[in-house]
GROMACS .gro file of C-alpha atoms in nm:
model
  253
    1UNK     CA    1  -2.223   0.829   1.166
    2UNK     CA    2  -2.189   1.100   0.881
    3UNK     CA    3  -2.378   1.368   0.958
    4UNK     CA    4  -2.201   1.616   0.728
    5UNK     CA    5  -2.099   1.588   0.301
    6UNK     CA    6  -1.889   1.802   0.173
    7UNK     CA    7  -1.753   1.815  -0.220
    8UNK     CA    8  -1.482   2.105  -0.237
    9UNK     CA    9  -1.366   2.222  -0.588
   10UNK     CA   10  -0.989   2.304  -0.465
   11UNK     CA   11  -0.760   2.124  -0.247
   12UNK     CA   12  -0.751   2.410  -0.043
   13UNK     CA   13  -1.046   2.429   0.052
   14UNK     CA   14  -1.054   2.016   0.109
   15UNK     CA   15  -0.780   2.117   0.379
   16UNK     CA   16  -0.957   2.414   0.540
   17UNK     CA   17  -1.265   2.141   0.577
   18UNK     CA   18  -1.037   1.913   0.701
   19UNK     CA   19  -0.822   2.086   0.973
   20UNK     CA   20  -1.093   2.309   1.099
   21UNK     CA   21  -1.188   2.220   1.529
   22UNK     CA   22  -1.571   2.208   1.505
   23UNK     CA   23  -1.617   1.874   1.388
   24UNK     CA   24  -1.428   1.561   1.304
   25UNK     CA   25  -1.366   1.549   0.921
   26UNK     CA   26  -1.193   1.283   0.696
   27UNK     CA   27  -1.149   1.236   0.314
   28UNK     CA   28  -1.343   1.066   0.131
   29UNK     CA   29  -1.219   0.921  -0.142
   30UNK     CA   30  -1.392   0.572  -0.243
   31UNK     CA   31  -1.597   0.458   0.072
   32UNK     CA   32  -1.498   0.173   0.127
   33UNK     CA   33  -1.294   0.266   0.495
   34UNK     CA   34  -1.533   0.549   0.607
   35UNK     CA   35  -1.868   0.328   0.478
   36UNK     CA   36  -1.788   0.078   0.755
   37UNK     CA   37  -2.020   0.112   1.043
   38UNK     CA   38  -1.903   0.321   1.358
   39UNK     CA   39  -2.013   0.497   1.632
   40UNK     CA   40  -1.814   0.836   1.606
   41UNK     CA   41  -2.010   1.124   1.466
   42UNK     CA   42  -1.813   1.285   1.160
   43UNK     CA   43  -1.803   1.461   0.843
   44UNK     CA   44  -1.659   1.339   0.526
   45UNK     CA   45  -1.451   1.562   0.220
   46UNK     CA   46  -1.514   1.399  -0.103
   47UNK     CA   47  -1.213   1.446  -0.298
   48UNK     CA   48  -1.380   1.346  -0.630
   49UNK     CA   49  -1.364   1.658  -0.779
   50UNK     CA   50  -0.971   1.749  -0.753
   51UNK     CA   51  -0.816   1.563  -1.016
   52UNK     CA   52  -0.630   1.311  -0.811
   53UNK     CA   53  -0.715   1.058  -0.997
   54UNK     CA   54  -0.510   0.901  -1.298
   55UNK     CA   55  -0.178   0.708  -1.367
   56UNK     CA   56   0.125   0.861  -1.542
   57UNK     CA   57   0.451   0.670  -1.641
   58UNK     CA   58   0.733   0.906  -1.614
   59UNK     CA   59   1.149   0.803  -1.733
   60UNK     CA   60   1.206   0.723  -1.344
   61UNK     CA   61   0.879   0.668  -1.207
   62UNK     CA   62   0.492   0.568  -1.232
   63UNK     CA   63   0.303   0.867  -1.061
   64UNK     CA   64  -0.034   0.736  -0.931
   65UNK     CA   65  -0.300   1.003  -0.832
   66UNK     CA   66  -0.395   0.928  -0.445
   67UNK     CA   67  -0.819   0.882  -0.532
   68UNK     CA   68  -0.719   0.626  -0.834
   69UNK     CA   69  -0.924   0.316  -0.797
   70UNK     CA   70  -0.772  -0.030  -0.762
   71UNK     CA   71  -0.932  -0.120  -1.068
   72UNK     CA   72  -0.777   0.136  -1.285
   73UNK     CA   73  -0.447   0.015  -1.166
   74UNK     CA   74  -0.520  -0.328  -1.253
   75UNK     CA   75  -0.600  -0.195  -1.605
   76UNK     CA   76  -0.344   0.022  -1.699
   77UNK     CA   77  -0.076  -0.158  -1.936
   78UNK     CA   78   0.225  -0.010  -1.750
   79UNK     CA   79   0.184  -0.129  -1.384
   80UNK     CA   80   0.399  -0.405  -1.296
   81UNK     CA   81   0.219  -0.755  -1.293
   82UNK     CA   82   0.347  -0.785  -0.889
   83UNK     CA   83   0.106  -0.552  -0.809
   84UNK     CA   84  -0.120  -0.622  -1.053
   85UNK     CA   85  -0.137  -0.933  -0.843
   86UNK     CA   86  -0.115  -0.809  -0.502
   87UNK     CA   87  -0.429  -0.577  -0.596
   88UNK     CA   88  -0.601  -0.906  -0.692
   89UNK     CA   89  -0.503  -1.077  -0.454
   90UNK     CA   90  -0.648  -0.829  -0.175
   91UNK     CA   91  -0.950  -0.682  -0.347
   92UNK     CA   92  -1.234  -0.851  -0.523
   93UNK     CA   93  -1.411  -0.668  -0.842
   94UNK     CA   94  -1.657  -0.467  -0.647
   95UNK     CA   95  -1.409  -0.401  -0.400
   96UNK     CA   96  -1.140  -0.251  -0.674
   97UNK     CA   97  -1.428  -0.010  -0.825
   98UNK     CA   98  -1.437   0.204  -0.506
   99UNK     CA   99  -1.102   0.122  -0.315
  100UNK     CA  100  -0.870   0.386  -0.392
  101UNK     CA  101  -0.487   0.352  -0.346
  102UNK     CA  102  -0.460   0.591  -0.092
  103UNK     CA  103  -0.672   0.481   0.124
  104UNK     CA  104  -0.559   0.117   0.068
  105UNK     CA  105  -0.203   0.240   0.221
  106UNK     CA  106  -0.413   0.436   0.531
  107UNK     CA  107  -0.571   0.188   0.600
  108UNK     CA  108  -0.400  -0.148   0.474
  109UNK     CA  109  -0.294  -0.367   0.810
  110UNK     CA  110  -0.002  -0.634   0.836
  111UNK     CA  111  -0.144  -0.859   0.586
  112UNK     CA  112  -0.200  -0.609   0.285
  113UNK     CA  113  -0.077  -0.767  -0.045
  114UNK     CA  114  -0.058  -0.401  -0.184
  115UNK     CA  115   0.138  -0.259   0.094
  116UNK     CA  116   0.378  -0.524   0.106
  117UNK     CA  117   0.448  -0.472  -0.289
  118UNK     CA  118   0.455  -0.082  -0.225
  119UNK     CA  119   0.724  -0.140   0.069
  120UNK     CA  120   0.929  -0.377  -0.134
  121UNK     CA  121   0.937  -0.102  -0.472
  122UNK     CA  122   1.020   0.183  -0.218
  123UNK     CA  123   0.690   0.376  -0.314
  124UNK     CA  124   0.729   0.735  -0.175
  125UNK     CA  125   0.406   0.937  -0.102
  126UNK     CA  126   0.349   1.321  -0.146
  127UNK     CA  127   0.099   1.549   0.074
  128UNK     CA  128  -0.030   1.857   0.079
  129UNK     CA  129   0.032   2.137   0.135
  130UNK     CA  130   0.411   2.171   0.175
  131UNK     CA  131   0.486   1.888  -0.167
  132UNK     CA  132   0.641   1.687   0.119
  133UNK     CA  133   0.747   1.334   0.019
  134UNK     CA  134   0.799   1.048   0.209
  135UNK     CA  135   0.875   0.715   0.195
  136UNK     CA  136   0.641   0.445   0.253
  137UNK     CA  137   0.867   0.296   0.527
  138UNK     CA  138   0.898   0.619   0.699
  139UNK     CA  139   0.481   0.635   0.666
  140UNK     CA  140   0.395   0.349   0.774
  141UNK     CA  141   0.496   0.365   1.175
  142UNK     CA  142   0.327   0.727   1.185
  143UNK     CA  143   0.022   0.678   0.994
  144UNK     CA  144  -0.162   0.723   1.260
  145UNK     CA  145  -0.074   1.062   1.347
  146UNK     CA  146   0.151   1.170   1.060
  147UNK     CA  147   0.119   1.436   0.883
  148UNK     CA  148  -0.156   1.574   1.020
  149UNK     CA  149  -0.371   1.863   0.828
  150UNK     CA  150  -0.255   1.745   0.471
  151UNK     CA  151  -0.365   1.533   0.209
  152UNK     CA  152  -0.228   1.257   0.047
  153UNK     CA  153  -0.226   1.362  -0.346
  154UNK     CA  154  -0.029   1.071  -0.507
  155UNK     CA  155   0.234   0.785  -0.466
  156UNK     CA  156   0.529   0.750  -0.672
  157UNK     CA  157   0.705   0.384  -0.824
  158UNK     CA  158   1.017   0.358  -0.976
  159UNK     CA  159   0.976   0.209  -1.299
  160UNK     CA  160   1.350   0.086  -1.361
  161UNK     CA  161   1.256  -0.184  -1.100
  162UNK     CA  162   1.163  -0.560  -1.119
  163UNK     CA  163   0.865  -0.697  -0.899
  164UNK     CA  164   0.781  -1.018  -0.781
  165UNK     CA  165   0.487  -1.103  -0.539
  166UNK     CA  166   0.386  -1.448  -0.368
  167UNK     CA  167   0.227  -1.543  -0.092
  168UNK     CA  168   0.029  -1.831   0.149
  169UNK     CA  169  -0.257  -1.840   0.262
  170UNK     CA  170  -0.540  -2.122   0.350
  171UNK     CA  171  -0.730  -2.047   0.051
  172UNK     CA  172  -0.670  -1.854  -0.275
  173UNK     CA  173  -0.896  -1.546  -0.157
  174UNK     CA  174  -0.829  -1.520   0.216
  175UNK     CA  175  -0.542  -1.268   0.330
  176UNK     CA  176  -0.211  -1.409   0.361
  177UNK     CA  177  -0.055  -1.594   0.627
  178UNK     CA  178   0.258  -1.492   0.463
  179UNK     CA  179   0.312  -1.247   0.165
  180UNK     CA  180   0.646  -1.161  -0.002
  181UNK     CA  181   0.721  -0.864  -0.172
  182UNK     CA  182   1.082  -0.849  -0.361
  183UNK     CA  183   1.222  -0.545  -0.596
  184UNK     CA  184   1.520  -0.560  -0.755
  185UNK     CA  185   1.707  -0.252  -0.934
  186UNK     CA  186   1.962  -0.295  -1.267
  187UNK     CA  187   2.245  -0.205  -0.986
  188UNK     CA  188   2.139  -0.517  -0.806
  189UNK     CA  189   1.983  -0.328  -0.527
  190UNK     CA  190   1.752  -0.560  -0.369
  191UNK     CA  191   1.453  -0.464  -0.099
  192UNK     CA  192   1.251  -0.759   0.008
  193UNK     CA  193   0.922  -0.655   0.205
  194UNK     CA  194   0.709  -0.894   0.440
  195UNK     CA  195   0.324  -0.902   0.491
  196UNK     CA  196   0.103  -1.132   0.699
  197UNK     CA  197   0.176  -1.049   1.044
  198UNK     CA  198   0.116  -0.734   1.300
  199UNK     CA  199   0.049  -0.380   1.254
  200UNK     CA  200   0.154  -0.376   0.891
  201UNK     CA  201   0.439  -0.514   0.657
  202UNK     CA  202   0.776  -0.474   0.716
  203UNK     CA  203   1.068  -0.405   0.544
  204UNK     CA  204   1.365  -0.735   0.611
  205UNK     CA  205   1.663  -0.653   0.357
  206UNK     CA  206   1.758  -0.363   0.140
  207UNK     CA  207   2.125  -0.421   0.017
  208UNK     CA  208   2.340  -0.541  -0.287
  209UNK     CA  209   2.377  -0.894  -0.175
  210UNK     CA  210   2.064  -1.070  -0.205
  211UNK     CA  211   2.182  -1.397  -0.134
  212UNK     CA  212   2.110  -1.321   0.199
  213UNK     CA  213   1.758  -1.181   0.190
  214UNK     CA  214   1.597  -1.531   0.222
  215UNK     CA  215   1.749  -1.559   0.562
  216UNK     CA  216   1.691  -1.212   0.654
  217UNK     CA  217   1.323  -1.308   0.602
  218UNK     CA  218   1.377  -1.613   0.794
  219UNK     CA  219   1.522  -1.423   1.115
  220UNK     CA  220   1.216  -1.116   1.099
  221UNK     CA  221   0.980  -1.401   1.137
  222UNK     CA  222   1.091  -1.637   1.378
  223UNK     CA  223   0.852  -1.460   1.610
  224UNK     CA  224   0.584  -1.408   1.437
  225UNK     CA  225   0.359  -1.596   1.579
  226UNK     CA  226  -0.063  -1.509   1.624
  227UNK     CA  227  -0.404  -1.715   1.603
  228UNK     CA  228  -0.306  -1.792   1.228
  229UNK     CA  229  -0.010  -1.928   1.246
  230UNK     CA  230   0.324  -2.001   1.477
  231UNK     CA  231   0.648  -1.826   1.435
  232UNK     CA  232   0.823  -2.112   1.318
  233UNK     CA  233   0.624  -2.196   1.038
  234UNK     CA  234   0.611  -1.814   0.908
  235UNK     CA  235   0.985  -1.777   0.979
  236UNK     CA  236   0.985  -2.070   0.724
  237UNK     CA  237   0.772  -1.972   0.512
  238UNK     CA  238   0.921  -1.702   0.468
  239UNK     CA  239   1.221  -1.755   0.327
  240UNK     CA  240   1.098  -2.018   0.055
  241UNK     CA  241   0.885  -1.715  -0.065
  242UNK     CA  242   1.142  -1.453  -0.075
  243UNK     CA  243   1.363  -1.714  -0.284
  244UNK     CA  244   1.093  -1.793  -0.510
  245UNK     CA  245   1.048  -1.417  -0.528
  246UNK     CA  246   1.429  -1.372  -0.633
  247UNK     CA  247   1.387  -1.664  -0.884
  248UNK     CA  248   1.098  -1.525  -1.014
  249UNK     CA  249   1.299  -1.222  -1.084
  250UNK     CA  250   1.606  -1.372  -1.228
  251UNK     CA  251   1.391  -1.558  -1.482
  252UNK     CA  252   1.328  -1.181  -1.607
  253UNK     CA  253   1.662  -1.142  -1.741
   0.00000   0.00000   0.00000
């Protein structure tokens, strides 16, 4: 329960708020996490009025501020149409008015769409204080804990970088049984990013030879088996979507 609001002016002071002992506090930056019911007395930081909001394309990179709402993403001309999809794909309208991007990475499980995509492009993240960057795959096992007393303030994607997206699922709006993610660079780099099972997505193949990411995919998810689907059938799965990723991408050129 919130029992506390608080609307800081200054990042600063949105970390004093944040690390102090007396009582639990969290950002707030659309609702849509903290707004679901639980029993844990807490306050909440509303990071509305820092200017971390907003979308800038830079020569190297997109620069997206951390409390930037889904649905400005999905507007913005720039943003690749892989994760214009992905953000469809895991957010309905009313959902993409308040979700922001931050706190779709914090909070986004296995079978985020928008992770997966972010994995795949090899997003990096920046916090404060400190400007420390760091990859999304080097996030994601530490979320949890890591860092602690700072702030995401935005996430970073290359824009010299092709994007494809696909996925399964038993109907067009549920979460995927199986989501691919697939960047390519112009040096024919290749990272290929699964979603749909555990704790969160999870990074299969990043090399030069993507011939062999579709069976890369095939061997990460031979086990991957839960109440939605065996192992087998995602470990096939799979790979048909990582090579309909890569075709996707080819048909680019």
């Amino acid at each position: 329960m919130i029992i506390e609001y608080n609307r800081p002016e200054t990042i600063e002071e949105a970390i004093a708020l944040i690390t102090r002992d007396e009582i639990p506090t969290y950002p707030l930056g659309g609702g849509s996490v903290l707004n679901q019911p639980r029993s844990e007395i807490y306050a909440v930081v509303d990071l509305q009025n820092l200017g971390l909001n907003g979308i800038d394309k830079g020569n190297d990179f997109h620069s997206i501020g951390a409390t930037t709402v889904l649905q400005n993403i999905l507007d913005h001309n720039e943003i690749p149409q892989a994760l214009k999809r992905a953000i469809r794909h895991e957010a309905n309208f009313n959902i993409r008015q308040v979700s922001t991007i931050a706190g779709s990475i914090v909070s986004g499980g296995g079978r985020s769409p928008i992770v997966t995509v972010f994995l795949a492009a090899n997003a990096k993240i920046e916090f404060f204080p400190g400007a420390r960057i760091l990859s999304l795959g080097d996030y994601l096992p530490l979320r949890k804990r890591y860092p602690e007393k700072s702030l995401i303030v935005k996430i970073t994607l290359p824009t010299k970088i092709k994007l494809a997206y696909t996925y399964v699922a038993r109907t067009p709006a549920d979460f995927p049984i199986v989501c691919a993610g697939v960047g390519q660079w112009t040096s024919g780099r290749t990272r290929v990013a699964l979603g749909g099972y555990g704790d969160s997505p999870i990074l299969v193949f990043d090399g030069p030879d993507y011939a062999a990411a579709g069976i890369a995919a095939r061997d990460a998810y031979h086990e991957a088996g839960d109440q939605w689907a065996s192992g087998p059938y995602r470990s096939d799965v799979a790979e048909i979507l990582v090579n309909r990723c890569l075709q996707h991408i080819k048909s680019q050129d």
